[in-house]
PDB file of C-alpha atoms in Angstrom:
ATOM      1  CA  PHE A   1     110.747  34.229  12.229  1.00  0.00           C
ATOM      2  CA  SER A   2     112.410  35.557  15.376  1.00  0.00           C
ATOM      3  CA  GLY A   3     110.867  32.641  17.295  1.00  0.00           C
ATOM      4  CA  ASN A   4     113.222  30.380  15.341  1.00  0.00           C
ATOM      5  CA  ARG A   5     116.426  31.850  16.797  1.00  0.00           C
ATOM      6  CA  GLY A   6     117.497  28.469  18.146  1.00  0.00           C
ATOM      7  CA  THR A   7     117.196  26.902  14.705  1.00  0.00           C
ATOM      8  CA  ILE A   8     118.962  29.839  13.068  1.00  0.00           C
ATOM      9  CA  PHE A   9     121.726  29.668  15.683  1.00  0.00           C
ATOM     10  CA  SER A  10     122.228  25.937  15.067  1.00  0.00           C
ATOM     11  CA  VAL A  11     122.409  26.399  11.290  1.00  0.00           C
ATOM     12  CA  VAL A  12     124.788  29.358  11.629  1.00  0.00           C
ATOM     13  CA  PHE A  13     127.035  27.448  14.049  1.00  0.00           C
ATOM     14  CA  ILE A  14     127.254  24.515  11.629  1.00  0.00           C
ATOM     15  CA  ILE A  15     127.970  26.831   8.691  1.00  0.00           C
ATOM     16  CA  LEU A  16     130.744  28.701  10.540  1.00  0.00           C
ATOM     17  CA  VAL A  17     132.380  25.473  11.722  1.00  0.00           C
ATOM     18  CA  ALA A  18     132.073  23.933   8.236  1.00  0.00           C
ATOM     19  CA  THR A  19     133.509  27.061   6.612  1.00  0.00           C
ATOM     20  CA  THR A  20     136.536  26.966   8.906  1.00  0.00           C
ATOM     21  CA  PHE A  21     136.958  23.261   8.262  1.00  0.00           C
ATOM     22  CA  ALA A  22     136.834  23.931   4.489  1.00  0.00           C
ATOM     23  CA  GLY A  23     139.558  26.559   4.930  1.00  0.00           C
ATOM     24  CA  THR A  24     141.880  23.929   6.417  1.00  0.00           C
ATOM     25  CA  PHE A  25     141.992  22.239   3.004  1.00  0.00           C
ATOM     26  CA  TYR A  26     143.335  25.400   1.396  1.00  0.00           C
ATOM     27  CA  PRO A  27     147.057  25.124   0.613  1.00  0.00           C
ATOM     28  CA  PRO A  28     149.239  26.568   3.371  1.00  0.00           C
ATOM     29  CA  ASP A  29     150.085  30.227   2.795  1.00  0.00           C
ATOM     30  CA  LYS A  30     153.768  30.836   3.585  1.00  0.00           C
ATOM     31  CA  THR A  31     153.269  34.607   3.849  1.00  0.00           C
ATOM     32  CA  LEU A  32     150.423  34.122   6.336  1.00  0.00           C
ATOM     33  CA  GLU A  33     152.489  31.590   8.265  1.00  0.00           C
ATOM     34  CA  SER A  34     155.373  34.076   8.529  1.00  0.00           C
ATOM     35  CA  GLU A  35     153.001  36.831   9.665  1.00  0.00           C
ATOM     36  CA  LEU A  36     151.424  34.606  12.342  1.00  0.00           C
ATOM     37  CA  ARG A  37     154.834  33.527  13.611  1.00  0.00           C
ATOM     38  CA  ARG A  38     155.973  37.163  13.709  1.00  0.00           C
ATOM     39  CA  MET A  39     152.860  38.079  15.737  1.00  0.00           C
ATOM     40  CA  ALA A  40     153.527  35.221  18.161  1.00  0.00           C
ATOM     41  CA  GLU A  41     157.149  36.363  18.487  1.00  0.00           C
ATOM     42  CA  GLU A  42     155.953  39.890  19.371  1.00  0.00           C
ATOM     43  CA  LEU A  43     153.877  38.439  22.219  1.00  0.00           C
ATOM     44  CA  LYS A  44     156.838  36.625  23.800  1.00  0.00           C
ATOM     45  CA  GLY A  45     157.583  37.974  27.235  1.00  0.00           C
ATOM     46  CA  SER A  46     154.235  39.797  27.400  1.00  0.00           C
ATOM     47  CA  ASN A  47     152.031  39.508  30.431  1.00  0.00           C
ATOM     48  CA  MET A  48     148.717  37.693  30.513  1.00  0.00           C
ATOM     49  CA  PHE A  49     146.744  40.951  30.529  1.00  0.00           C
ATOM     50  CA  SER A  50     148.327  42.363  27.375  1.00  0.00           C
ATOM     51  CA  ILE A  51     147.956  39.076  25.478  1.00  0.00           C
ATOM     52  CA  THR A  52     144.314  38.819  26.560  1.00  0.00           C
ATOM     53  CA  LEU A  53     143.659  42.364  25.312  1.00  0.00           C
ATOM     54  CA  LYS A  54     145.434  41.700  22.009  1.00  0.00           C
ATOM     55  CA  ILE A  55     143.348  38.563  21.377  1.00  0.00           C
ATOM     56  CA  PHE A  56     140.158  40.259  22.569  1.00  0.00           C
ATOM     57  CA  SER A  57     140.630  43.379  20.439  1.00  0.00           C
ATOM     58  CA  ASN A  58     141.259  41.325  17.303  1.00  0.00           C
ATOM     59  CA  ASN A  59     138.142  39.211  17.898  1.00  0.00           C
ATOM     60  CA  ALA A  60     136.011  42.199  18.984  1.00  0.00           C
ATOM     61  CA  ILE A  61     136.785  44.078  15.759  1.00  0.00           C
ATOM     62  CA  ILE A  62     135.673  41.080  13.702  1.00  0.00           C
ATOM     63  CA  ALA A  63     132.579  40.619  15.885  1.00  0.00           C
ATOM     64  CA  SER A  64     131.642  44.291  15.482  1.00  0.00           C
ATOM     65  CA  GLY A  65     131.540  43.877  11.719  1.00  0.00           C
ATOM     66  CA  MET A  66     129.501  40.692  11.949  1.00  0.00           C
ATOM     67  CA  ILE A  67     126.464  42.523  13.345  1.00  0.00           C
ATOM     68  CA  ILE A  68     126.160  44.816  10.310  1.00  0.00           C
ATOM     69  CA  PRO A  69     123.065  43.648   8.366  1.00  0.00           C
ATOM     70  CA  LEU A  70     123.957  41.507   5.330  1.00  0.00           C
ATOM     71  CA  PHE A  71     127.617  42.610   5.306  1.00  0.00           C
ATOM     72  CA  GLY A  72     128.278  40.790   8.572  1.00  0.00           C
ATOM     73  CA  ILE A  73     127.063  37.489   7.167  1.00  0.00           C
ATOM     74  CA  GLY A  74     129.652  37.662   4.382  1.00  0.00           C
ATOM     75  CA  LEU A  75     132.310  38.842   6.826  1.00  0.00           C
ATOM     76  CA  SER A  76     131.646  35.884   9.119  1.00  0.00           C
ATOM     77  CA  ILE A  77     132.063  33.428   6.237  1.00  0.00           C
ATOM     78  CA  TYR A  78     135.251  35.154   5.081  1.00  0.00           C
ATOM     79  CA  SER A  79     136.623  35.331   8.625  1.00  0.00           C
ATOM     80  CA  THR A  80     135.969  31.698   9.479  1.00  0.00           C
ATOM     81  CA  PHE A  81     137.349  30.486   6.146  1.00  0.00           C
ATOM     82  CA  SER A  82     140.451  32.615   6.763  1.00  0.00           C
ATOM     83  CA  THR A  83     140.788  31.038  10.191  1.00  0.00           C
ATOM     84  CA  GLY A  84     140.850  27.640   8.498  1.00  0.00           C
ATOM     85  CA  VAL A  85     143.549  28.841   6.111  1.00  0.00           C
ATOM     86  CA  ALA A  86     145.548  30.170   9.074  1.00  0.00           C
ATOM     87  CA  ILE A  87     145.237  26.807  10.838  1.00  0.00           C
ATOM     88  CA  SER A  88     146.377  25.090   7.649  1.00  0.00           C
ATOM     89  CA  SER A  89     149.328  27.446   7.323  1.00  0.00           C
ATOM     90  CA  ILE A  90     150.700  27.089  10.843  1.00  0.00           C
ATOM     91  CA  SER A  91     149.937  23.424  11.524  1.00  0.00           C
ATOM     92  CA  ASN A  92     150.705  21.790   8.193  1.00  0.00           C
ATOM     93  CA  ASN A  93     154.202  20.549   9.044  1.00  0.00           C
ATOM     94  CA  VAL A  94     153.272  19.459  12.572  1.00  0.00           C
ATOM     95  CA  VAL A  95     149.846  17.845  12.396  1.00  0.00           C
ATOM     96  CA  SER A  96     147.032  17.554   9.866  1.00  0.00           C
ATOM     97  CA  PRO A  97     145.273  20.942   9.590  1.00  0.00           C
ATOM     98  CA  GLN A  98     141.921  19.203  10.022  1.00  0.00           C
ATOM     99  CA  VAL A  99     143.068  17.567  13.274  1.00  0.00           C
ATOM    100  CA  ALA A 100     144.450  20.926  14.433  1.00  0.00           C
ATOM    101  CA  PHE A 101     141.093  22.573  13.670  1.00  0.00           C
ATOM    102  CA  PHE A 102     139.165  20.070  15.770  1.00  0.00           C
ATOM    103  CA  GLY A 103     141.712  20.615  18.522  1.00  0.00           C
ATOM    104  CA  VAL A 104     141.004  24.364  18.404  1.00  0.00           C
ATOM    105  CA  LEU A 105     137.249  23.751  18.310  1.00  0.00           C
ATOM    106  CA  MET A 106     137.436  21.513  21.376  1.00  0.00           C
ATOM    107  CA  MET A 107     139.379  24.081  23.405  1.00  0.00           C
ATOM    108  CA  PRO A 108     137.186  26.218  25.682  1.00  0.00           C
ATOM    109  CA  HIS A 109     138.186  29.473  23.998  1.00  0.00           C
ATOM    110  CA  GLY A 110     137.550  28.071  20.516  1.00  0.00           C
ATOM    111  CA  LEU A 111     134.097  26.858  21.445  1.00  0.00           C
ATOM    112  CA  ILE A 112     133.256  30.160  23.162  1.00  0.00           C
ATOM    113  CA  GLU A 113     134.341  32.085  20.049  1.00  0.00           C
ATOM    114  CA  TYR A 114     132.211  29.956  17.702  1.00  0.00           C
ATOM    115  CA  ILE A 115     129.218  30.261  20.027  1.00  0.00           C
ATOM    116  CA  THR A 116     129.733  34.020  20.235  1.00  0.00           C
ATOM    117  CA  TYR A 117     130.073  34.503  16.491  1.00  0.00           C
ATOM    118  CA  SER A 118     127.020  32.305  15.953  1.00  0.00           C
ATOM    119  CA  LEU A 119     125.009  34.478  18.365  1.00  0.00           C
ATOM    120  CA  ILE A 120     126.030  37.616  16.492  1.00  0.00           C
ATOM    121  CA  VAL A 121     125.303  36.195  13.041  1.00  0.00           C
ATOM    122  CA  THR A 122     121.954  34.856  14.279  1.00  0.00           C
ATOM    123  CA  GLU A 123     121.049  38.357  15.417  1.00  0.00           C
ATOM    124  CA  ASN A 124     122.289  39.682  12.064  1.00  0.00           C
ATOM    125  CA  VAL A 125     119.943  37.311  10.208  1.00  0.00           C
ATOM    126  CA  VAL A 126     116.944  38.288  12.368  1.00  0.00           C
ATOM    127  CA  LEU A 127     117.778  41.994  12.144  1.00  0.00           C
ATOM    128  CA  THR A 128     118.280  41.825   8.375  1.00  0.00           C
ATOM    129  CA  TYR A 129     114.967  39.974   7.990  1.00  0.00           C
ATOM    130  CA  LYS A 130     113.162  42.622  10.039  1.00  0.00           C
ATOM    131  CA  ILE A 131     114.744  45.495   8.107  1.00  0.00           C
ATOM    132  CA  ILE A 132     113.926  43.980   4.729  1.00  0.00           C
ATOM    133  CA  GLY A 133     110.407  43.067   5.875  1.00  0.00           C
ATOM    134  CA  ARG A 134     109.933  46.502   7.435  1.00  0.00           C
ATOM    135  CA  GLN A 135     108.792  44.959  10.672  1.00  0.00           C
ATOM    136  CA  LYS A 136     107.174  47.237  13.243  1.00  0.00           C
ATOM    137  CA  ASP A 137     109.326  46.057  16.132  1.00  0.00           C
ATOM    138  CA  LEU A 138     112.635  47.115  14.596  1.00  0.00           C
ATOM    139  CA  LYS A 139     113.404  49.364  17.581  1.00  0.00           C
ATOM    140  CA  GLY A 140     113.041  46.398  19.917  1.00  0.00           C
ATOM    141  CA  GLU A 141     115.297  44.311  17.674  1.00  0.00           C
ATOM    142  CA  LEU A 142     117.970  46.997  17.778  1.00  0.00           C
ATOM    143  CA  LYS A 143     117.902  46.701  21.582  1.00  0.00           C
ATOM    144  CA  VAL A 144     118.332  42.931  21.232  1.00  0.00           C
ATOM    145  CA  ALA A 145     121.282  43.574  18.884  1.00  0.00           C
ATOM    146  CA  LEU A 146     122.871  45.891  21.458  1.00  0.00           C
ATOM    147  CA  VAL A 147     122.454  43.333  24.265  1.00  0.00           C
ATOM    148  CA  THR A 148     123.835  40.634  21.935  1.00  0.00           C
ATOM    149  CA  MET A 149     126.946  42.704  21.240  1.00  0.00           C
ATOM    150  CA  VAL A 150     127.569  43.501  24.924  1.00  0.00           C
ATOM    151  CA  LEU A 151     127.209  39.804  25.807  1.00  0.00           C
ATOM    152  CA  SER A 152     129.456  38.917  22.854  1.00  0.00           C
ATOM    153  CA  TYR A 153     132.197  41.283  23.981  1.00  0.00           C
ATOM    154  CA  LEU A 154     132.080  39.790  27.485  1.00  0.00           C
ATOM    155  CA  LEU A 155     132.293  36.261  26.055  1.00  0.00           C
ATOM    156  CA  LEU A 156     135.152  37.247  23.757  1.00  0.00           C
ATOM    157  CA  LEU A 157     137.024  38.795  26.687  1.00  0.00           C
ATOM    158  CA  LEU A 158     136.613  35.521  28.589  1.00  0.00           C
ATOM    159  CA  ALA A 159     137.762  33.554  25.538  1.00  0.00           C
ATOM    160  CA  GLY A 160     140.760  35.866  25.146  1.00  0.00           C
ATOM    161  CA  PHE A 161     141.775  35.278  28.746  1.00  0.00           C
ATOM    162  CA  ILE A 162     141.439  31.508  28.373  1.00  0.00           C
ATOM    163  CA  GLU A 163     143.403  31.534  25.112  1.00  0.00           C
ATOM    164  CA  ALA A 164     146.152  33.648  26.685  1.00  0.00           C
ATOM    165  CA  PHE A 165     146.276  31.147  29.553  1.00  0.00           C
ATOM    166  CA  PHE A 166     146.700  28.242  27.115  1.00  0.00           C
ATOM    167  CA  ILE A 167     149.281  29.869  24.860  1.00  0.00           C
ATOM    168  CA  GLY A 168     151.122  31.672  27.669  1.00  0.00           C
ATOM    169  CA  PRO A 169     153.491  28.875  28.697  1.00  0.00           C
ATOM    170  CA  GLY A 170     154.719  28.585  25.118  1.00  0.00           C
ATOM    171  CA  LEU A 171     155.477  32.293  25.092  1.00  0.00           C
ATOM    172  CA  ASN A 172     157.167  32.380  28.523  1.00  0.00           C
ATOM    173  CA  LEU A 173     154.705  34.940  29.856  1.00  0.00           C
ATOM    174  CA  LYS A 174     155.646  37.365  32.562  1.00  0.00           C
ATOM    175  CA  ASN A 175     153.374  37.448  35.597  1.00  0.00           C
ATOM    176  CA  LEU A 176     150.288  39.664  35.616  1.00  0.00           C
TER     177      LEU A 176
END
């Protein structure tokens, strides 16, 4: 089963992308739109470092929950669907939410985030399988889970920096 990580990763990646895409068809949520605009307003005038940390911490909290056996699978679906709803809510009057989603997916930070979440959920699936099947190498799999999370946090920090770089000009960032 664990030899199929590449297949699991591919399926998970497709599911997470498809779930986000499905969320873009959800009617725009005016309350969510107001909240997102308020958050963006709070970031105005911030420096690149603080915006990177804000983005990273938000994504790292979600990623930390995604590794929890079984629970994390549901959380990843909920989180990616919610991302689609957020895209729908903030892009609806400007561009089609579906076009906006593919724009996000094509950005380096968006792709890094989906790859990272797919890595975590893949490890969740393997770990859950080994726990349920009472596999003998569970200790080794826990080490793999730890390495996966450390790598994921590094990737999410990189993605946060890239995202801050892209959104910075629109927020009139101060220098580092």
